[in-house]
Structure formats: structure tokens, C-alpha cells
Amino acid sequence: MNPSFLDQLWLARNVILSGLGLTVSISLLAILAGSVLGVVVGLSLTYGARPVRLVFRVYTDIIRGTPVLVLVLASYYVSSAVGVNLDPFSAGVLALAIFCSSHVGEIVRGGLQAIPKGQTEAAKAIGLTFGQTFAYVLWPQALRQFLPAWVNTAAEMVKASTLLSVIGVAELLLRTQEIISRNFMSLQFYFFAGALYFVVNYGIERFGKYVERKTAVPS
Amino acid sequence: MNTTIRTGGMLAASVFLLLSTSAYSEASKLDDVLARGHLVLGTGSTNAPWHFKSADDKLQGFDVDMGRIVAKALFGDPDKIEYVIQSSDARIPNITTDKVDMTCQFMTVTGERAQQVAFTVPYYREGVGLMMKGDSPYADYAALKAAGSSVTVSVLQNVYAEDMVHAALPEAAVDQYDSVDLIYQALESGRSDAVATDQSSLAWYMAQNPNRYKDAGYGWNPQTYACAVKRGDQDWLNFVNTALHEAMTGVEFDFYSKSFKTWFGKDLLPPEIGFPVEFK
Amino acid sequence: MGYTLNFAVVWRNFDRLLEGLALSLGLAVVSILIGAAVGLAVAFALISKYRAASWPATAYVTLIRNLPILVLVLFAYFALPQMGVRLDKIESFVAVLAIYSGAYLAEVFRAGLLSIPKGLTEAGLAIGLTPMQIRTTIIAPLMLRNVLPSMSSTIISLFKDTSLAAAIAVPELTFQARKINVESFRVIETWIVASALYVATCALIAALMRRIERRLALPR
């Protein structure tokens, strides 16, 4: 790296930090909202009545197959079509949360269905209601099982947040592009941004591992 | 404004039906903007010298100055602007869905686009030029043309990009990228032998990187840049036109020519006094 | 006057979108096949008891999975030539996507490998197979069958990642869609059609994977 890159980096430090801050807040909001919504989707997919299951199956399949960019554009423009004028930030977070919910929904369903049926039957046999069975038997096990996949999804959300640059949200990628358009040091700044994304995602991964260890069944 | 949606039914169709105010019953956007107290301008933030961020994070460039001219005409203060940063893809949808009052973002006027938005009077005439590395084996345009199909040219993505390059270099291979920095990156890393893009952008880039690049000395493909507003509001279009027109020929000429000098490095002759230039 | 949808431009250029889709699929198939081979080798390395094998494998998987793929794509295309490695557009993208798939599939395979009972290896050793024979003839086939469901979602997201090739001017589906956008500005219409093509292809991939899953399922 040549010294002029470091000069430029220093000059742009506040801009980069504000972009990083926005990327982190977008990701956090989308992951939180998406996970809550995703649990609802997952439960409906697993325990819902047939028509409910069908509706949510169509929902997850369409959302998962759609490029995130399209979801972002759709949420920004559709919101104004129906009279709710979402600003780019909210529209972007909404799109990411919806995308996240479809993935979390699938993960929750997979986790719940992987639990042998015998357990539900056993729980019924000892007189637990469905609510109790779910809360004390099924959910804790499913939670452990889907943690790794959930961490993956969270890291995906961070990467997908770059697409909000298209509707003008000044997250890390757009900030980086703004800097590049001034000094034309594309590779250096793209790699620097790449390194920052790596740090954020690596942090999520370590956090996931930590929670995994904490919740592991002692063996 | 919601009548179309209600009568049309809010079912599947409404998903992408983007509504707008009807021109007949409501006041002009001019009154809305005046009442609001600031202009909402759509532009980009990643293309010098048109619209980009200064080191202290302020939006600047020739497009931005066009917006400032309109704000000055509205409020006597060029800073009364709220910027909506948008990618090139978002230019038209943001106008048709009322996210912005107007867009100034090096928008080339074409017939197809003019069916979707209303263009203002032009504020710049652009042409395409070719730039090579200073140590390029090709001396100039003639050498590039003579090299035929062994030359690769990097350009900004466009449906007509290939035809545009082939008009000047009939046999050259064309690689299209979706951002300006990548077409320069392609030249820099030897992925292409020349860059074909707006002469204004090339001039700016060469001024920022003195002695590293050379102009092939050939220009072609004229295109007009204009701001755009929503269709159907003649009053507002008229106002913006007046503001831009007077910046190029009347009382705000100093504003325009100073901006022109800053971003394109050229001095403009003031409009001739006497018979109006536009009727010559 | 509201915004009315007008798909005429998109239909006029529909063959270009299809060409783009074909290229996207081609890129995905080649990269994922290479990536699966890499991923399998890396997965065995990940669970190896030798640190010399497990450590580099872990580093590879961690590094690649946490980087935005766009950065890798730009690196391979623009920075590698400056270091003397010069691949053309398609080669460099396939190389990147293969490396990327390798890391993701390695994780999927690792989870599959861990679920295979140790007894099988011991049984294999008992009947005189070498460790390599045990891996290729017993463990790998069993593991592949187990991981098919999670593989299918990985493959779908890798297929969608081919859209990043647009950044280096590979004329796949996203590139073609953008190209149509740039001139016509029928952004919404073009993306609707392009994403319908993506959704349909992903649904086909998912259906195909489920079919393979059923074919290979052990009779109960």
C-alpha cells in the first residue's frame, strides 16, 4: 500500500465510520425483525393448518428465490404506491427483514421437524399440553439445532445490506464508492471495505460459536 | 390521489402501480415547493465532476450546481435543498413516485425517456472521447483503429454502448461495466486498451492524474444533458426551465459560468448583448 | 397520470434475458461442480485430527465465508493480473465462485460427516479397506445423501450469486437486465421479469434436488 492511500484513508475516516455504523444498524434491525417474523413463519409452516401452511410455503419460496436487490427496489417503490412514504432506510430494512424472515422460517421449520416424533408422543403420554411440549421439549432442542444456520443467515444479512446503496442509503458500500469517485483508488478502498465486512461477520460468527457453547447439552 | 387505486382495486395489480398526483385538480408542484421552503433534488454521489462528495462529505459537482440554481430562483438561497441520493437506475422511478421534485444527474435526453418524464431545457452538450494510458503502445485514435479487433475498449453500460464504440472503432472488443471507477480500473489493470466515456469525465480524470493518461484525440456521439421533472405539471416545468435558461443567458450567468469553470476548467464568453442569442 | 406498467421493451429484449439466464446457469453448474470437489476435500480436512490439515481448512472457510463475494470478484479480475495471474472474465469469475462454493459446501459436508457413526469406519477397517477407500466408497456417498436438503439451499444461493458476474462485464442475466434498464428506464418491469426468471430457475433447482433426494432415499 502506498502512502497516498493511507492519506486518503485518514481523510475519509469519518465517512467510512459513519457508513460502517449505518451498515451495522441496518443489519441488526433487519436480523432482529427478520428473526421474530421468521419464527412466526417457521411455526406456521410446521404447525399451521393446511391453507396457512400453503400460504407461508408460497411466501418463503418466492422470497427466497427473489434476488435481494429486487426486494429492496420493490419495498422502496411499492410503499409509495400504497401511500406509505417510507424513507430509503426504512424501506431497505423492511426488505432485508422480509428476506431474513423467509430464511429463518425455513431454518425454524427444519429444526422443529428434525426432532423425532416420539418425543411429542412421549410428552403427550406424560400429560403435557401442546404449549408445554413446545416450550419445554421441542423449542429448546430446535433452538440448539438451528443456531449455526441462523448465524449464517445473519452474516448474509450484513452482506445483503450493501444492496441498500442502490436506493441511496449511505451504508458502507455507497460511502466507499463515494470515496472512490473522488480519488479513484478502487481496489484499495474496495479491499478496505471488504476487510471491514470481514471483521463484522467474523464477530457475528464468534458470537454464534459462543452462544452455541453456552447452550450446548453437557455431554 | 388515491382514486386510481381504490377504483382499480387493491389486488395484485396494485403491487407495482405507482401513483401520482393528477395534474388537473391540484395546485402545481411550484406552490408545494414554495410552501415547503426547500427543494428536494434527486442526484447521485459517485460521479465526478457531475455529482460527488468532497473530502468533507459535501455533495458537489455540475449537476448539483444546476439544482442550486433552481433553489436560488425559488428562495433566493442556493442552499435550500434536500438531496435524495439515488443510483442511475432510480432516476426515473424516483420522479414518477414523487420522491423528488426534480432530478439533475447527467441524464441523456432520449425519446424513450421523454415519454416517462418531462425534460427541462438542456444545460450541457456531452460527447464521447477515448483515453489511453500514457505509455500505451497505441499513439492515437488512428493507431487504435488500425489495430482492429486486438483492441479492447471499456465503457459504461448502455444498450447502445457497443454501437457507440463501433461507430469510432468498428472492430474493437467492448467490455461494459456498471460504474465509472471500474472502467478506469479496467484500463489501469490492462483489461482494456482504452476507455470510451464522456469527455467531461475524461477531462476531469486526466486533470486528477496528470501525465498518466492521454486523450486519443477523437470525439463523437453528441448527447444532451437535461434535468427532469414529472410529466403533467407544466407550471413547475416552466419554472425550472426559466431558472436554468436565465442561468445560461441572463441574470444568473455568473453562477453558471463559475460552475462551468470549476468543473470543466473552461471559461465561457458571456452571452452577446442585444438580440437574444436563442433566436439567432 | 399514474405509473403504468409497460413490458414492451422487456419482451422485445426477452431473448437477451434468456441468453443471460443460460450463461448464469452455465457459470453456476461449472463453479458448483468444482466447488463440490474442493468442498469435499476441505470437509475431510476440517474434521481431520491433524492440525496441519484442519487449520488451513478452517482458515479458508472462515475467510471466504465472511467476505462479500463482490470483493473477491473484483480482486480476481483486476488485482490478480497485476500479480501475474491473468484469467479472462469468465475464467476468473468461475474460479471465484468455485472457491466460494467450496467454502460453503465444505461447511455443509462437514456437518454431514459428523453425523456418520464412527462404527462404519471401524467396520471398514475391519474388512481391510484403506482409510482412503473408506472415505470414497462408504462415508462420502452416505454423507452426500444426508446433506442433500441443506445442499439444495446452498446451491440456490450460489446460483443467485452468479449475478455478481455483472460487475466484471460477464453478460449473464443481471447484466442483461441492467443493460435494458439503462436505455429504457423500465427498471421495475425489467426487474420483475428478471426476478421471475430467477425465481423459476430456483424453483426448478429445488424441485430437481428434491427429486434426487427421493431417488437416493433409503427404503424405509
mmCIF file of N, CA and C in Angstrom, chain B residues 61-62 65-66 69 72 123-124 243-271:
data_model
loop_
_atom_site.group_PDB
_atom_site.id
_atom_site.type_symbol
_atom_site.label_atom_id
_atom_site.label_comp_id
_atom_site.label_asym_id
_atom_site.label_seq_id
_atom_site.Cartn_x
_atom_site.Cartn_y
_atom_site.Cartn_z
ATOM 1 N N GLY B 61 -20.542 19.367 -7.563
ATOM 2 C CA GLY B 61 -20.462 18.987 -8.968
ATOM 3 C C GLY B 61 -21.396 19.834 -9.818
ATOM 4 N N PHE B 62 -21.315 19.625 -11.127
ATOM 5 C CA PHE B 62 -22.075 20.460 -12.042
ATOM 6 C C PHE B 62 -23.582 20.201 -11.929
ATOM 7 N N ASP B 65 -24.835 21.905 -8.915
ATOM 8 C CA ASP B 65 -24.959 23.350 -9.124
ATOM 9 C C ASP B 65 -26.220 23.712 -9.902
ATOM 10 N N MET B 66 -26.640 22.837 -10.820
ATOM 11 C CA MET B 66 -27.883 23.113 -11.552
ATOM 12 C C MET B 66 -29.060 23.146 -10.571
ATOM 13 N N ILE B 69 -28.992 26.351 -8.675
ATOM 14 C CA ILE B 69 -29.524 27.480 -9.450
ATOM 15 C C ILE B 69 -31.045 27.563 -9.285
ATOM 16 N N LYS B 72 -31.962 28.740 -5.846
ATOM 17 C CA LYS B 72 -31.758 30.179 -5.712
ATOM 18 C C LYS B 72 -32.920 30.942 -6.340
ATOM 19 N N TYR B 123 -28.705 21.682 -20.261
ATOM 20 C CA TYR B 123 -27.709 22.528 -19.613
ATOM 21 C C TYR B 123 -26.285 22.134 -19.972
ATOM 22 N N TYR B 124 -26.137 21.071 -20.784
ATOM 23 C CA TYR B 124 -24.799 20.684 -21.232
ATOM 24 C C TYR B 124 -24.914 19.795 -22.464
ATOM 25 N N ALA B 243 -35.513 29.128 -14.743
ATOM 26 C CA ALA B 243 -34.346 29.275 -13.875
ATOM 27 C C ALA B 243 -33.073 28.854 -14.614
ATOM 28 N N LEU B 244 -33.117 27.695 -15.293
ATOM 29 C CA LEU B 244 -31.924 27.207 -15.985
ATOM 30 C C LEU B 244 -31.573 28.114 -17.161
ATOM 31 N N HIS B 245 -32.601 28.529 -17.878
ATOM 32 C CA HIS B 245 -32.387 29.380 -19.045
ATOM 33 C C HIS B 245 -31.703 30.681 -18.654
ATOM 34 N N GLU B 246 -32.180 31.307 -17.589
ATOM 35 C CA GLU B 246 -31.603 32.590 -17.178
ATOM 36 C C GLU B 246 -30.199 32.414 -16.618
ATOM 37 N N ALA B 247 -29.871 31.171 -16.158
ATOM 38 C CA ALA B 247 -28.511 30.935 -15.688
ATOM 39 C C ALA B 247 -27.551 30.838 -16.868
ATOM 40 N N MET B 248 -28.057 30.411 -18.023
ATOM 41 C CA MET B 248 -27.176 30.271 -19.176
ATOM 42 C C MET B 248 -27.138 31.532 -20.037
ATOM 43 N N THR B 249 -28.191 32.386 -19.912
ATOM 44 C CA THR B 249 -28.230 33.538 -20.814
ATOM 45 C C THR B 249 -28.525 34.857 -20.110
ATOM 46 N N GLY B 250 -28.899 34.817 -18.830
ATOM 47 C CA GLY B 250 -29.381 36.047 -18.198
ATOM 48 C C GLY B 250 -28.720 36.371 -16.881
ATOM 49 N N VAL B 251 -29.549 36.758 -15.904
ATOM 50 C CA VAL B 251 -29.019 37.333 -14.665
ATOM 51 C C VAL B 251 -28.134 36.394 -13.862
ATOM 52 N N GLU B 252 -28.341 35.096 -13.976
ATOM 53 C CA GLU B 252 -27.528 34.171 -13.179
ATOM 54 C C GLU B 252 -26.354 33.605 -13.973
ATOM 55 N N PHE B 253 -25.979 34.273 -15.071
ATOM 56 C CA PHE B 253 -24.903 33.736 -15.905
ATOM 57 C C PHE B 253 -23.608 33.529 -15.119
ATOM 58 N N ASP B 254 -23.326 34.442 -14.177
ATOM 59 C CA ASP B 254 -22.084 34.326 -13.401
ATOM 60 C C ASP B 254 -22.041 33.028 -12.609
ATOM 61 N N PHE B 255 -23.188 32.696 -12.024
ATOM 62 C CA PHE B 255 -23.309 31.448 -11.252
ATOM 63 C C PHE B 255 -22.949 30.266 -12.159
ATOM 64 N N TYR B 256 -23.610 30.225 -13.333
ATOM 65 C CA TYR B 256 -23.401 29.113 -14.257
ATOM 66 C C TYR B 256 -21.958 29.065 -14.754
ATOM 67 N N SER B 257 -21.413 30.213 -15.144
ATOM 68 C CA SER B 257 -20.087 30.197 -15.759
ATOM 69 C C SER B 257 -19.007 29.881 -14.722
ATOM 70 N N LYS B 258 -19.252 30.281 -13.485
ATOM 71 C CA LYS B 258 -18.290 29.957 -12.429
ATOM 72 C C LYS B 258 -18.277 28.439 -12.198
ATOM 73 N N SER B 259 -19.463 27.876 -12.174
ATOM 74 C CA SER B 259 -19.568 26.428 -12.001
ATOM 75 C C SER B 259 -18.909 25.700 -13.180
ATOM 76 N N PHE B 260 -19.157 26.200 -14.378
ATOM 77 C CA PHE B 260 -18.587 25.607 -15.587
ATOM 78 C C PHE B 260 -17.063 25.603 -15.512
ATOM 79 N N LYS B 261 -16.523 26.723 -15.054
ATOM 80 C CA LYS B 261 -15.072 26.872 -14.925
ATOM 81 C C LYS B 261 -14.534 25.874 -13.883
ATOM 82 N N THR B 262 -15.253 25.768 -12.748
ATOM 83 C CA THR B 262 -14.786 24.874 -11.682
ATOM 84 C C THR B 262 -14.732 23.432 -12.157
ATOM 85 N N TRP B 263 -15.775 22.966 -12.819
ATOM 86 C CA TRP B 263 -15.877 21.526 -13.104
ATOM 87 C C TRP B 263 -15.333 21.133 -14.466
ATOM 88 N N PHE B 264 -15.306 22.070 -15.426
ATOM 89 C CA PHE B 264 -14.801 21.702 -16.751
ATOM 90 C C PHE B 264 -13.531 22.462 -17.121
ATOM 91 N N GLY B 265 -13.119 23.392 -16.256
ATOM 92 C CA GLY B 265 -11.859 24.095 -16.477
ATOM 93 C C GLY B 265 -11.862 25.049 -17.656
ATOM 94 N N LYS B 266 -13.066 25.428 -18.126
ATOM 95 C CA LYS B 266 -13.094 26.322 -19.293
ATOM 96 C C LYS B 266 -13.855 27.609 -18.976
ATOM 97 N N ASP B 267 -13.369 28.713 -19.542
ATOM 98 C CA ASP B 267 -14.077 29.988 -19.382
ATOM 99 C C ASP B 267 -15.127 30.125 -20.473
ATOM 100 N N LEU B 268 -16.290 30.657 -20.090
ATOM 101 C CA LEU B 268 -17.346 30.878 -21.076
ATOM 102 C C LEU B 268 -17.402 32.354 -21.432
ATOM 103 N N LEU B 269 -17.698 32.620 -22.714
ATOM 104 C CA LEU B 269 -17.926 34.010 -23.095
ATOM 105 C C LEU B 269 -19.322 34.398 -22.653
ATOM 106 N N PRO B 270 -19.488 35.591 -22.086
ATOM 107 C CA PRO B 270 -20.836 35.987 -21.679
ATOM 108 C C PRO B 270 -21.744 36.113 -22.907
ATOM 109 N N PRO B 271 -23.050 35.900 -22.726
ATOM 110 C CA PRO B 271 -23.963 35.994 -23.871
ATOM 111 C C PRO B 271 -23.902 37.388 -24.492
#
